[in-house]
CSV table of C-alpha atoms in Angstrom, one decimal:
chain,number,residue,atom,x,y,z
Z,1,UNK,CA,73.1,-61.1,-133.7
Z,2,UNK,CA,75.7,-58.7,-132.4
Z,3,UNK,CA,76.4,-55.5,-134.3
Z,4,UNK,CA,79.7,-54.8,-136.0
Z,5,UNK,CA,80.6,-52.2,-133.4
Z,6,UNK,CA,80.1,-54.8,-130.6
Z,7,UNK,CA,82.4,-57.3,-132.3
Z,8,UNK,CA,85.0,-54.5,-133.1
Z,9,UNK,CA,85.1,-53.7,-129.3
Z,10,UNK,CA,86.3,-57.3,-128.5
Z,11,UNK,CA,89.9,-57.0,-130.0
Z,12,UNK,CA,90.1,-53.4,-128.8
Z,13,UNK,CA,89.3,-54.4,-125.3
Z,14,UNK,CA,91.7,-57.4,-125.5
Z,15,UNK,CA,94.5,-55.1,-126.5
Z,16,UNK,CA,93.9,-52.5,-123.8
Z,17,UNK,CA,93.3,-54.9,-120.9
Z,18,UNK,CA,96.2,-57.0,-122.1
Z,19,UNK,CA,98.5,-54.0,-121.8
Z,20,UNK,CA,97.1,-53.2,-118.4
Z,21,UNK,CA,97.6,-56.7,-117.1
Z,22,UNK,CA,101.0,-57.1,-118.6
Z,23,UNK,CA,102.2,-53.8,-117.0
Z,24,UNK,CA,100.7,-54.9,-113.7
Z,25,UNK,CA,102.2,-58.3,-113.7
Z,26,UNK,CA,105.6,-57.0,-115.0
Z,27,UNK,CA,105.7,-54.9,-111.8
Z,28,UNK,CA,105.5,-58.1,-109.7
Z,29,UNK,CA,107.8,-59.9,-112.0
Z,30,UNK,CA,110.5,-57.2,-111.9
Z,31,UNK,CA,110.3,-56.8,-108.1
Z,32,UNK,CA,110.5,-60.6,-107.6
Z,33,UNK,CA,113.6,-60.8,-109.9
Z,34,UNK,CA,115.3,-57.9,-108.1
Z,35,UNK,CA,114.6,-59.6,-104.7
Z,36,UNK,CA,116.0,-62.9,-106.0
Z,37,UNK,CA,112.7,-64.8,-106.0
Z,38,UNK,CA,112.4,-67.5,-108.7
Z,39,UNK,CA,109.3,-66.9,-110.9
Z,40,UNK,CA,107.6,-70.1,-112.1
Z,41,UNK,CA,104.7,-68.6,-114.1
Z,42,UNK,CA,103.8,-65.3,-115.7
Z,43,UNK,CA,100.1,-65.7,-116.5
Z,44,UNK,CA,97.4,-63.6,-118.2
Z,45,UNK,CA,94.1,-64.9,-116.9
Z,46,UNK,CA,93.2,-67.6,-114.3
Z,47,UNK,CA,92.4,-71.3,-114.4
Z,48,UNK,CA,93.5,-73.8,-117.0
Z,49,UNK,CA,96.5,-73.1,-119.2
Z,50,UNK,CA,95.6,-72.6,-122.9
Z,51,UNK,CA,99.0,-72.0,-124.4
Z,52,UNK,CA,102.4,-70.3,-123.8
Z,53,UNK,CA,106.1,-71.0,-123.7
Z,54,UNK,CA,108.8,-71.6,-121.1
Z,55,UNK,CA,111.9,-69.4,-120.9
Z,56,UNK,CA,114.6,-69.5,-118.2
Z,57,UNK,CA,112.4,-71.6,-116.0
Z,58,UNK,CA,109.4,-69.2,-116.3
Z,59,UNK,CA,106.1,-70.4,-117.9
Z,60,UNK,CA,104.7,-67.4,-119.9
Z,61,UNK,CA,101.1,-68.5,-120.3
Z,62,UNK,CA,97.6,-67.5,-121.3
Z,63,UNK,CA,94.8,-69.0,-119.1
Z,64,UNK,CA,91.2,-69.8,-119.6
Z,65,UNK,CA,89.5,-67.1,-117.5
Z,66,UNK,CA,90.4,-63.6,-118.7
Z,67,UNK,CA,89.7,-61.9,-115.4
Z,68,UNK,CA,93.2,-60.5,-114.8
Z,69,UNK,CA,96.5,-62.3,-114.4
Z,70,UNK,CA,99.2,-63.3,-111.9
Z,71,UNK,CA,102.9,-64.0,-111.4
Z,72,UNK,CA,103.5,-67.4,-109.6
Z,73,UNK,CA,106.6,-67.5,-107.6
Z,74,UNK,CA,108.5,-70.5,-106.2
Z,75,UNK,CA,106.9,-71.8,-103.1
Z,76,UNK,CA,103.6,-70.0,-103.8
Z,77,UNK,CA,100.4,-71.6,-104.6
Z,78,UNK,CA,98.6,-70.9,-107.9
Z,79,UNK,CA,96.9,-67.5,-107.1
Z,80,UNK,CA,93.6,-68.7,-108.5
Z,81,UNK,CA,93.6,-71.5,-106.0
Z,82,UNK,CA,92.9,-73.9,-108.9
Z,83,UNK,CA,95.7,-76.2,-109.8
Z,84,UNK,CA,96.1,-77.5,-113.3
Z,85,UNK,CA,97.3,-81.0,-114.2
Z,86,UNK,CA,100.1,-79.3,-116.1
Z,87,UNK,CA,101.3,-77.3,-113.1
Z,88,UNK,CA,104.2,-78.6,-111.2
Z,89,UNK,CA,103.9,-77.7,-107.6
Z,90,UNK,CA,107.1,-78.8,-105.9
Z,91,UNK,CA,107.2,-78.7,-102.1
Z,92,UNK,CA,108.8,-75.7,-100.5
Z,93,UNK,CA,112.5,-76.1,-99.7
Z,94,UNK,CA,113.4,-74.4,-96.4
Z,95,UNK,CA,116.8,-73.2,-97.4
Z,96,UNK,CA,116.1,-72.4,-101.1
Z,97,UNK,CA,116.9,-68.7,-101.6
Z,98,UNK,CA,114.6,-68.7,-104.6
Z,99,UNK,CA,111.5,-69.5,-102.5
Z,100,UNK,CA,109.2,-66.5,-101.9
Z,101,UNK,CA,108.6,-67.6,-98.3
Z,102,UNK,CA,112.3,-67.6,-97.5
Z,103,UNK,CA,112.5,-63.9,-98.1
Z,104,UNK,CA,111.9,-61.3,-95.5
Z,105,UNK,CA,108.3,-59.9,-95.2
Z,106,UNK,CA,109.4,-56.4,-96.3
Z,107,UNK,CA,110.6,-57.8,-99.6
Z,108,UNK,CA,107.4,-59.8,-100.1
Z,109,UNK,CA,105.4,-56.6,-99.4
Z,110,UNK,CA,107.4,-54.7,-102.0
Z,111,UNK,CA,106.7,-57.5,-104.5
Z,112,UNK,CA,103.0,-57.3,-103.7
Z,113,UNK,CA,103.0,-53.5,-104.1
Z,114,UNK,CA,104.9,-53.5,-107.3
Z,115,UNK,CA,102.0,-54.4,-109.5
Z,116,UNK,CA,99.6,-51.6,-108.4
Z,117,UNK,CA,102.6,-49.2,-108.4
Z,118,UNK,CA,103.3,-50.2,-112.0
Z,119,UNK,CA,99.7,-49.3,-113.0
Z,120,UNK,CA,100.0,-45.9,-111.2
Z,121,UNK,CA,103.3,-45.2,-113.0
Z,122,UNK,CA,101.6,-46.1,-116.4
Z,123,UNK,CA,98.7,-43.8,-115.6
Z,124,UNK,CA,101.1,-41.0,-114.7
Z,125,UNK,CA,103.2,-41.5,-117.9
Z,126,UNK,CA,100.1,-41.7,-120.1
Z,127,UNK,CA,98.5,-38.5,-118.7
Z,128,UNK,CA,101.9,-36.7,-118.9
Z,129,UNK,CA,102.1,-37.6,-122.6
Z,130,UNK,CA,98.4,-36.5,-123.0
Z,131,UNK,CA,99.0,-33.1,-121.5
Z,132,UNK,CA,102.2,-32.6,-123.5
Z,133,UNK,CA,100.3,-33.4,-126.7
Z,134,UNK,CA,96.8,-32.0,-126.0
Z,135,UNK,CA,95.4,-30.0,-123.2
Z,136,UNK,CA,92.0,-28.6,-124.1
Z,137,UNK,CA,90.9,-25.6,-122.0
Z,138,UNK,CA,88.2,-23.0,-122.4
Z,139,UNK,CA,89.3,-20.1,-124.5
Z,140,UNK,CA,88.0,-17.4,-122.1
Z,141,UNK,CA,90.6,-18.3,-119.4
Z,142,UNK,CA,93.3,-16.5,-121.5
Z,143,UNK,CA,91.1,-13.4,-121.9
Z,144,UNK,CA,90.7,-10.3,-119.7
Z,145,UNK,CA,88.4,-10.6,-116.7
Z,146,UNK,CA,85.1,-9.2,-118.2
Z,147,UNK,CA,82.1,-9.9,-115.9
Z,148,UNK,CA,79.0,-11.5,-117.4
Z,149,UNK,CA,77.0,-11.5,-114.2
Z,150,UNK,CA,77.3,-10.9,-110.4
Z,151,UNK,CA,75.2,-13.1,-108.2
Z,152,UNK,CA,73.1,-11.4,-105.5
Z,153,UNK,CA,74.3,-11.6,-101.9
Z,154,UNK,CA,77.6,-13.1,-103.1
Z,155,UNK,CA,81.2,-12.2,-102.0
Z,156,UNK,CA,81.6,-10.4,-105.4
Z,157,UNK,CA,78.4,-8.4,-105.0
Z,158,UNK,CA,79.8,-6.9,-101.7
Z,159,UNK,CA,82.7,-5.3,-103.7
Z,160,UNK,CA,80.2,-3.3,-105.9
Z,161,UNK,CA,81.4,-4.9,-109.1
Z,162,UNK,CA,78.7,-5.2,-111.8
Z,163,UNK,CA,77.9,-6.9,-115.1
Z,164,UNK,CA,80.1,-5.5,-117.8
Z,165,UNK,CA,82.9,-4.4,-115.5
Z,166,UNK,CA,86.5,-5.7,-116.0
Z,167,UNK,CA,88.8,-7.0,-113.4
Z,168,UNK,CA,92.1,-5.0,-113.9
Z,169,UNK,CA,94.0,-6.3,-110.8
Z,170,UNK,CA,93.7,-9.3,-108.5
Z,171,UNK,CA,96.0,-10.0,-105.6
Z,172,UNK,CA,98.3,-7.2,-106.8
Z,173,UNK,CA,98.6,-8.7,-110.3
Z,174,UNK,CA,97.8,-6.1,-112.9
Z,175,UNK,CA,95.6,-6.8,-116.0
Z,176,UNK,CA,95.0,-10.5,-115.1
Z,177,UNK,CA,93.4,-13.1,-117.3
Z,178,UNK,CA,90.7,-15.3,-115.9
Z,179,UNK,CA,93.4,-18.0,-115.5
Z,180,UNK,CA,95.5,-15.6,-113.5
Z,181,UNK,CA,92.5,-14.7,-111.3
Z,182,UNK,CA,91.8,-18.4,-110.6
Z,183,UNK,CA,95.5,-19.1,-109.8
Z,184,UNK,CA,95.7,-16.2,-107.5
Z,185,UNK,CA,92.4,-17.0,-105.8
Z,186,UNK,CA,93.6,-20.5,-105.0
Z,187,UNK,CA,96.5,-18.9,-103.1
Z,188,UNK,CA,94.1,-16.9,-100.9
Z,189,UNK,CA,91.3,-19.2,-99.9
Z,190,UNK,CA,89.2,-17.8,-97.0
Z,191,UNK,CA,91.2,-14.6,-97.0
Z,192,UNK,CA,90.4,-11.0,-98.0
Z,193,UNK,CA,92.2,-10.4,-101.3
Z,194,UNK,CA,92.8,-7.1,-103.2
Z,195,UNK,CA,90.8,-6.7,-106.3
Z,196,UNK,CA,90.4,-3.7,-108.7
Z,197,UNK,CA,87.9,-3.3,-111.4
Z,198,UNK,CA,87.0,-0.8,-114.1
Z,199,UNK,CA,83.5,0.6,-113.9
Z,200,UNK,CA,82.3,3.2,-116.4
Z,201,UNK,CA,85.9,4.1,-117.1
Z,202,UNK,CA,86.8,4.5,-113.4
Z,203,UNK,CA,89.1,2.2,-111.5
Z,204,UNK,CA,87.8,1.0,-108.1
Z,205,UNK,CA,90.2,-0.6,-105.6
Z,206,UNK,CA,88.7,-2.9,-103.0
Z,207,UNK,CA,88.9,-6.4,-101.5
Z,208,UNK,CA,87.0,-9.7,-102.0
Z,209,UNK,CA,86.8,-12.5,-99.5
Z,210,UNK,CA,87.8,-15.7,-101.4
Z,211,UNK,CA,85.5,-18.1,-99.7
Z,212,UNK,CA,86.0,-21.8,-100.3
Z,213,UNK,CA,84.5,-24.4,-98.0
Z,214,UNK,CA,85.2,-27.4,-100.2
Z,215,UNK,CA,88.3,-29.0,-101.8
Z,216,UNK,CA,90.7,-26.7,-103.7
Z,217,UNK,CA,90.0,-28.6,-107.0
Z,218,UNK,CA,86.2,-27.9,-106.6
Z,219,UNK,CA,86.7,-24.1,-106.6
Z,220,UNK,CA,85.0,-22.1,-109.3
Z,221,UNK,CA,84.5,-18.4,-110.1
Z,222,UNK,CA,80.7,-18.7,-109.8
Z,223,UNK,CA,81.0,-19.7,-106.1
Z,224,UNK,CA,82.2,-16.1,-105.5
Z,225,UNK,CA,79.5,-14.7,-107.6
Z,226,UNK,CA,82.2,-13.5,-110.1
Z,227,UNK,CA,81.0,-15.0,-113.4
Z,228,UNK,CA,83.1,-14.5,-116.5
Z,229,UNK,CA,82.1,-13.8,-120.1
Z,230,UNK,CA,82.9,-17.2,-121.6
Z,231,UNK,CA,82.0,-16.4,-125.3
Z,232,UNK,CA,81.1,-13.5,-127.5
Z,233,UNK,CA,78.0,-15.2,-128.9
Z,234,UNK,CA,74.7,-15.9,-127.1
Z,235,UNK,CA,74.2,-19.2,-125.3
Z,236,UNK,CA,73.4,-22.0,-127.8
Z,237,UNK,CA,71.1,-24.9,-127.2
Z,238,UNK,CA,72.7,-28.2,-128.3
Z,239,UNK,CA,69.6,-30.3,-127.3
Z,240,UNK,CA,66.5,-30.0,-125.1
Z,241,UNK,CA,66.3,-32.3,-122.0
Z,242,UNK,CA,64.5,-35.5,-122.8
Z,243,UNK,CA,62.0,-35.1,-120.0
Z,244,UNK,CA,59.0,-33.6,-121.7
Z,245,UNK,CA,57.8,-31.9,-118.5
Z,246,UNK,CA,60.8,-29.5,-118.4
Z,247,UNK,CA,60.1,-25.8,-119.2
Z,248,UNK,CA,62.3,-25.8,-122.4
Z,249,UNK,CA,60.5,-28.7,-123.9
Z,250,UNK,CA,57.1,-27.3,-123.1
Z,251,UNK,CA,58.0,-24.0,-124.6
Z,252,UNK,CA,59.1,-25.6,-127.8
Z,253,UNK,CA,62.8,-24.8,-127.7
Z,254,UNK,CA,64.9,-26.7,-130.3
Z,255,UNK,CA,68.4,-27.7,-131.0
Z,256,UNK,CA,70.2,-24.9,-132.7
Z,257,UNK,CA,68.3,-22.1,-130.9
Z,258,UNK,CA,70.2,-19.4,-129.2
Z,259,UNK,CA,69.1,-17.5,-126.1
Z,260,UNK,CA,69.6,-13.8,-127.1
Z,261,UNK,CA,68.2,-12.4,-123.9
Z,262,UNK,CA,66.3,-13.3,-120.7
Z,263,UNK,CA,64.3,-10.6,-119.1
Z,264,UNK,CA,66.3,-8.1,-121.0
Z,265,UNK,CA,69.7,-9.5,-119.9
Z,266,UNK,CA,72.1,-10.8,-122.5
Z,267,UNK,CA,74.3,-13.5,-121.0
Z,268,UNK,CA,77.3,-15.1,-122.6
Z,269,UNK,CA,77.8,-18.1,-120.2
Z,270,UNK,CA,75.7,-20.9,-118.8
Z,271,UNK,CA,76.8,-20.2,-115.2
Z,272,UNK,CA,75.6,-16.6,-115.6
Z,273,UNK,CA,72.2,-17.8,-116.8
Z,274,UNK,CA,71.9,-20.3,-114.0
Z,275,UNK,CA,73.0,-17.8,-111.4
Z,276,UNK,CA,70.4,-15.3,-112.7
Z,277,UNK,CA,67.7,-18.0,-112.5
Z,278,UNK,CA,68.6,-18.8,-108.8
Z,279,UNK,CA,68.4,-15.1,-108.0
Z,280,UNK,CA,64.9,-14.9,-109.5
Z,281,UNK,CA,63.9,-18.0,-107.4
Z,282,UNK,CA,61.6,-19.5,-110.0
Z,283,UNK,CA,59.8,-16.4,-111.2
Z,284,UNK,CA,58.4,-16.5,-114.7
Z,285,UNK,CA,60.9,-15.4,-117.4
Z,286,UNK,CA,60.7,-14.1,-120.9
Z,287,UNK,CA,63.4,-15.3,-123.3
Z,288,UNK,CA,64.2,-13.9,-126.7
Z,289,UNK,CA,65.1,-16.8,-129.0
Z,290,UNK,CA,67.1,-16.6,-132.2
Z,291,UNK,CA,66.3,-19.5,-134.5
Z,292,UNK,CA,68.1,-20.2,-137.8
Z,293,UNK,CA,65.8,-20.6,-140.8
Z,294,UNK,CA,66.3,-22.8,-143.9
Z,295,UNK,CA,67.0,-19.7,-146.0
Z,296,UNK,CA,69.9,-18.7,-143.7
Z,297,UNK,CA,67.9,-15.9,-142.0
Z,298,UNK,CA,67.5,-15.6,-138.2
Z,299,UNK,CA,64.0,-15.5,-136.7
Z,300,UNK,CA,63.8,-13.8,-133.3
Z,301,UNK,CA,60.7,-14.4,-131.1
Z,302,UNK,CA,59.8,-14.3,-127.4
Z,303,UNK,CA,59.2,-17.3,-125.2
Z,304,UNK,CA,57.6,-17.2,-121.8
Z,305,UNK,CA,58.4,-20.0,-119.3
Z,306,UNK,CA,58.8,-20.7,-115.6
Z,307,UNK,CA,62.1,-22.3,-114.4
Z,308,UNK,CA,61.7,-25.4,-112.2
Z,309,UNK,CA,63.8,-26.9,-109.5
Z,310,UNK,CA,65.9,-29.8,-110.6
Z,311,UNK,CA,68.9,-31.8,-109.5
Z,312,UNK,CA,72.3,-30.2,-109.9
Z,313,UNK,CA,75.5,-32.2,-110.5
Z,314,UNK,CA,76.6,-31.7,-106.9
Z,315,UNK,CA,73.4,-33.2,-105.6
Z,316,UNK,CA,71.8,-29.9,-104.6
Z,317,UNK,CA,68.6,-28.4,-106.1
Z,318,UNK,CA,68.6,-25.5,-108.5
Z,319,UNK,CA,66.3,-23.7,-110.9
Z,320,UNK,CA,66.6,-24.9,-114.5
Z,321,UNK,CA,65.1,-24.5,-117.9
Z,322,UNK,CA,66.0,-27.9,-119.2
Z,323,UNK,CA,68.5,-27.9,-122.0
Z,324,UNK,CA,72.0,-29.0,-122.9
Z,325,UNK,CA,74.1,-26.0,-124.0
Z,326,UNK,CA,76.6,-25.7,-126.8
Z,327,UNK,CA,80.0,-25.7,-125.0
Z,328,UNK,CA,82.0,-22.4,-125.1
Z,329,UNK,CA,85.0,-22.2,-127.4
Z,330,UNK,CA,88.1,-24.1,-126.4
Z,331,UNK,CA,91.8,-24.0,-127.3
Z,332,UNK,CA,94.4,-26.7,-127.3
Z,333,UNK,CA,97.6,-26.2,-125.2
Z,334,UNK,CA,100.8,-28.1,-125.4
Z,335,UNK,CA,102.3,-28.3,-121.9
Z,336,UNK,CA,106.1,-28.5,-121.4
Z,337,UNK,CA,107.3,-31.7,-119.6
Z,338,UNK,CA,107.3,-30.2,-116.1
Z,339,UNK,CA,103.9,-28.6,-116.3
Z,340,UNK,CA,102.5,-31.7,-118.0
Z,341,UNK,CA,103.9,-33.9,-115.2
Z,342,UNK,CA,102.3,-31.6,-112.6
Z,343,UNK,CA,98.9,-31.7,-114.4
Z,344,UNK,CA,99.2,-35.5,-114.6
Z,345,UNK,CA,99.9,-35.8,-110.9
Z,346,UNK,CA,96.8,-33.7,-110.1
Z,347,UNK,CA,94.6,-35.7,-112.5
Z,348,UNK,CA,95.6,-39.0,-111.0
Z,349,UNK,CA,95.3,-37.7,-107.4
Z,350,UNK,CA,91.9,-36.3,-108.1
Z,351,UNK,CA,90.6,-39.5,-109.7
Z,352,UNK,CA,92.2,-41.7,-107.1
Z,353,UNK,CA,90.3,-39.9,-104.4
Z,354,UNK,CA,87.1,-40.2,-106.5
Z,355,UNK,CA,87.6,-43.9,-106.9
Z,356,UNK,CA,88.2,-44.2,-103.2
Z,357,UNK,CA,85.0,-42.4,-102.4
Z,358,UNK,CA,83.0,-44.6,-104.8
Z,359,UNK,CA,84.4,-47.8,-103.2
Z,360,UNK,CA,83.7,-46.5,-99.8
Z,361,UNK,CA,80.1,-45.7,-100.7
Z,362,UNK,CA,79.7,-49.1,-102.4
Z,363,UNK,CA,80.5,-50.8,-99.0
Z,364,UNK,CA,78.0,-48.4,-97.2
Z,365,UNK,CA,75.3,-49.0,-99.8
Z,366,UNK,CA,75.3,-45.4,-100.9
Z,367,UNK,CA,76.4,-46.4,-104.4
Z,368,UNK,CA,74.9,-49.3,-106.3
Z,369,UNK,CA,76.9,-52.2,-107.7
Z,370,UNK,CA,75.2,-51.3,-111.0
Z,371,UNK,CA,77.4,-48.3,-111.2
Z,372,UNK,CA,80.5,-50.5,-111.6
Z,373,UNK,CA,81.7,-51.6,-115.0
Z,374,UNK,CA,82.6,-55.2,-116.1
Z,375,UNK,CA,84.7,-55.9,-119.2
Z,376,UNK,CA,81.5,-55.3,-121.2
Z,377,UNK,CA,81.1,-51.7,-119.9
Z,378,UNK,CA,84.9,-51.1,-120.1
Z,379,UNK,CA,84.7,-52.4,-123.7
Z,380,UNK,CA,82.0,-49.9,-124.6
Z,381,UNK,CA,84.2,-47.1,-123.2
Z,382,UNK,CA,87.3,-48.4,-125.0
Z,383,UNK,CA,85.4,-48.7,-128.3
Z,384,UNK,CA,84.0,-45.1,-128.0
Z,385,UNK,CA,87.6,-43.9,-127.4
Z,386,UNK,CA,88.9,-45.8,-130.4
Z,387,UNK,CA,86.1,-44.2,-132.5
Z,388,UNK,CA,87.2,-40.7,-131.6
Z,389,UNK,CA,89.7,-39.1,-133.9
Z,390,UNK,CA,93.4,-39.4,-132.9
Z,391,UNK,CA,95.1,-41.4,-130.2
Z,392,UNK,CA,94.5,-39.0,-127.3
Z,393,UNK,CA,91.1,-40.3,-126.3
Z,394,UNK,CA,92.3,-43.8,-125.9
Z,395,UNK,CA,95.4,-42.6,-124.0
Z,396,UNK,CA,93.1,-40.9,-121.5
Z,397,UNK,CA,90.9,-44.0,-121.3
Z,398,UNK,CA,93.8,-46.3,-120.7
Z,399,UNK,CA,95.1,-44.0,-117.9
Z,400,UNK,CA,91.8,-44.2,-116.1
Z,401,UNK,CA,91.6,-48.0,-116.5
Z,402,UNK,CA,95.2,-48.4,-115.2
Z,403,UNK,CA,94.4,-46.2,-112.2
Z,404,UNK,CA,91.3,-48.2,-111.4
Z,405,UNK,CA,93.2,-51.5,-111.8
Z,406,UNK,CA,95.9,-50.3,-109.4
Z,407,UNK,CA,93.5,-49.1,-106.7
Z,408,UNK,CA,91.3,-52.2,-107.0
Z,409,UNK,CA,94.2,-54.5,-106.5
Z,410,UNK,CA,95.1,-52.7,-103.3
Z,411,UNK,CA,91.8,-53.7,-101.7
Z,412,UNK,CA,92.5,-56.1,-98.7
Z,413,UNK,CA,90.8,-59.0,-100.4
Z,414,UNK,CA,92.6,-62.4,-100.5
Z,415,UNK,CA,93.8,-63.2,-104.1
Z,416,UNK,CA,94.3,-59.5,-104.7
Z,417,UNK,CA,97.6,-57.8,-103.9
Z,418,UNK,CA,96.0,-56.0,-101.0
Z,419,UNK,CA,95.0,-59.4,-99.5
Z,420,UNK,CA,98.6,-60.6,-99.7
Z,421,UNK,CA,99.8,-57.4,-98.0
Z,422,UNK,CA,97.1,-57.8,-95.3
Z,423,UNK,CA,98.3,-61.4,-94.7
Z,424,UNK,CA,101.9,-60.2,-94.4
Z,425,UNK,CA,100.8,-57.5,-91.9
Z,426,UNK,CA,99.0,-60.1,-89.8
Z,427,UNK,CA,102.1,-62.4,-89.9
Z,428,UNK,CA,104.3,-59.5,-88.9
Z,429,UNK,CA,102.1,-58.9,-85.9
Z,430,UNK,CA,102.0,-62.5,-84.7
Z,431,UNK,CA,105.7,-63.0,-85.7
Z,432,UNK,CA,105.1,-66.2,-87.7
Z,433,UNK,CA,103.7,-67.3,-91.0
Z,434,UNK,CA,100.1,-68.4,-91.2
Z,435,UNK,CA,99.3,-72.0,-91.9
Z,436,UNK,CA,99.6,-72.5,-95.7
Z,437,UNK,CA,96.6,-74.8,-95.9
Z,438,UNK,CA,94.4,-72.2,-94.2
Z,439,UNK,CA,95.7,-69.5,-96.7
Z,440,UNK,CA,95.0,-71.9,-99.6
Z,441,UNK,CA,91.4,-72.3,-98.5
Z,442,UNK,CA,90.9,-68.6,-98.0
Z,443,UNK,CA,92.3,-68.0,-101.5
Z,444,UNK,CA,89.9,-70.5,-103.0
Z,445,UNK,CA,86.9,-69.0,-101.3
Z,446,UNK,CA,88.0,-65.5,-102.3
Z,447,UNK,CA,88.5,-66.7,-105.9
Z,448,UNK,CA,84.9,-68.1,-106.0
Z,449,UNK,CA,83.5,-64.9,-104.5
Z,450,UNK,CA,85.3,-62.7,-107.0
Z,451,UNK,CA,84.1,-64.8,-109.9
Z,452,UNK,CA,80.5,-64.5,-108.5
Z,453,UNK,CA,80.9,-60.8,-108.0
Z,454,UNK,CA,82.2,-60.4,-111.5
Z,455,UNK,CA,79.3,-62.4,-112.9
Z,456,UNK,CA,76.8,-60.0,-111.2
Z,457,UNK,CA,78.6,-56.9,-112.6
Z,458,UNK,CA,78.8,-58.6,-116.1
Z,459,UNK,CA,75.0,-59.4,-115.9
Z,460,UNK,CA,74.3,-55.8,-115.0
Z,461,UNK,CA,76.3,-54.6,-118.0
Z,462,UNK,CA,74.5,-57.1,-120.3
Z,463,UNK,CA,71.2,-55.7,-119.3
Z,464,UNK,CA,72.5,-52.1,-119.7
Z,465,UNK,CA,74.3,-52.4,-123.0
Z,466,UNK,CA,73.3,-55.5,-124.9
Z,467,UNK,CA,69.8,-54.4,-126.1
Z,468,UNK,CA,71.3,-51.3,-127.7
Z,469,UNK,CA,73.8,-53.5,-129.7
Z,470,UNK,CA,71.5,-56.3,-130.9
Z,471,UNK,CA,70.3,-56.4,-134.5
Z,472,UNK,CA,67.6,-58.6,-135.8
């Protein structure tokens, strides 16, 4: 039978998706009303009507198949392509100003766009609230620019700066924090930028070339070879990689261990440790491990291991030991409205581009359908967010779902908003409306295809999640 957590996820998912669909359909509804189009049905779900009520000529209803929702306007077929015996489908009246088809195509396009736009607005508002209430950032960014390690043959190494030095000026800003350095660096991509650092009590003024071949949001200090001290304590091991053939597992490292030194170097950030391993190019290393004992004492002992090449997050290969680190200390900031709105805009822009890339690679078979989430997978994410303390995790999760819903509905697939916009674009080019019967058949075929596609994604999620939630 299903576990309690699985059953608890059902009402949580219903609430979250219900809000997303209501916001989306309200966008269509409001735009239709503003354009003077008569709305016959405001539906959550597709197919047969389960229950609802009629108000001012609009049937507010809950349908059988919970795969989304729609707003049915006068003169428009049921968007699911499946008519119900209870539906009244009156013939279109040529001069009826309430008929959708009697409105100019630009108004119909606005009505189609209004749903996704409503989801984008919701995501923007949710993330603005999120950043105003809680913006968790690493503590070191507010600290002076103390160097933990300088990568060999990097832009930073050409300045002469060394481990333990402190950046005392960057781009003419005196005594910058690491946040200041990053902000000023983003203003000087692929330019020589003034930098001053303190070495053995002496100030050295020079320049650093701020190289960035990728997107601005992908920039990081370590790409310059300028790696900050991120914590005052040694690097902690949260867990050892599950693969038993990794060096850390073979050496017997454990959760709770701390790496006090490696080859005599004491590092205070994982990027510094990784950069050092790359510079050593897989040479054997000696680690000094601090391990807490039951009596509260710390046992220090050496461990010899050889780093191995593994997959990095960006798809490249890099030398690794094979452990998950304890994250560096973080602090919570409360952004003012203007800054929170700007952060929300960047969040939504970055994730919109990521979703676009995923969809593009899905069609080119670079990404598997198994990477997509059905209501089951979304339910797991929603339940995990609800299990976290406070409301902020669920706010962030809802923002991502709303963003995904808005983008998905803009795909040029019949039955989706993007399909309607595509039809309107075609009709604008040929300067006449397409045959309604042809459009109805296309909608019906598209509806069946979407249901089949949803079934595949749901099946993948069942095989992924169901065994973990079954109890005998």
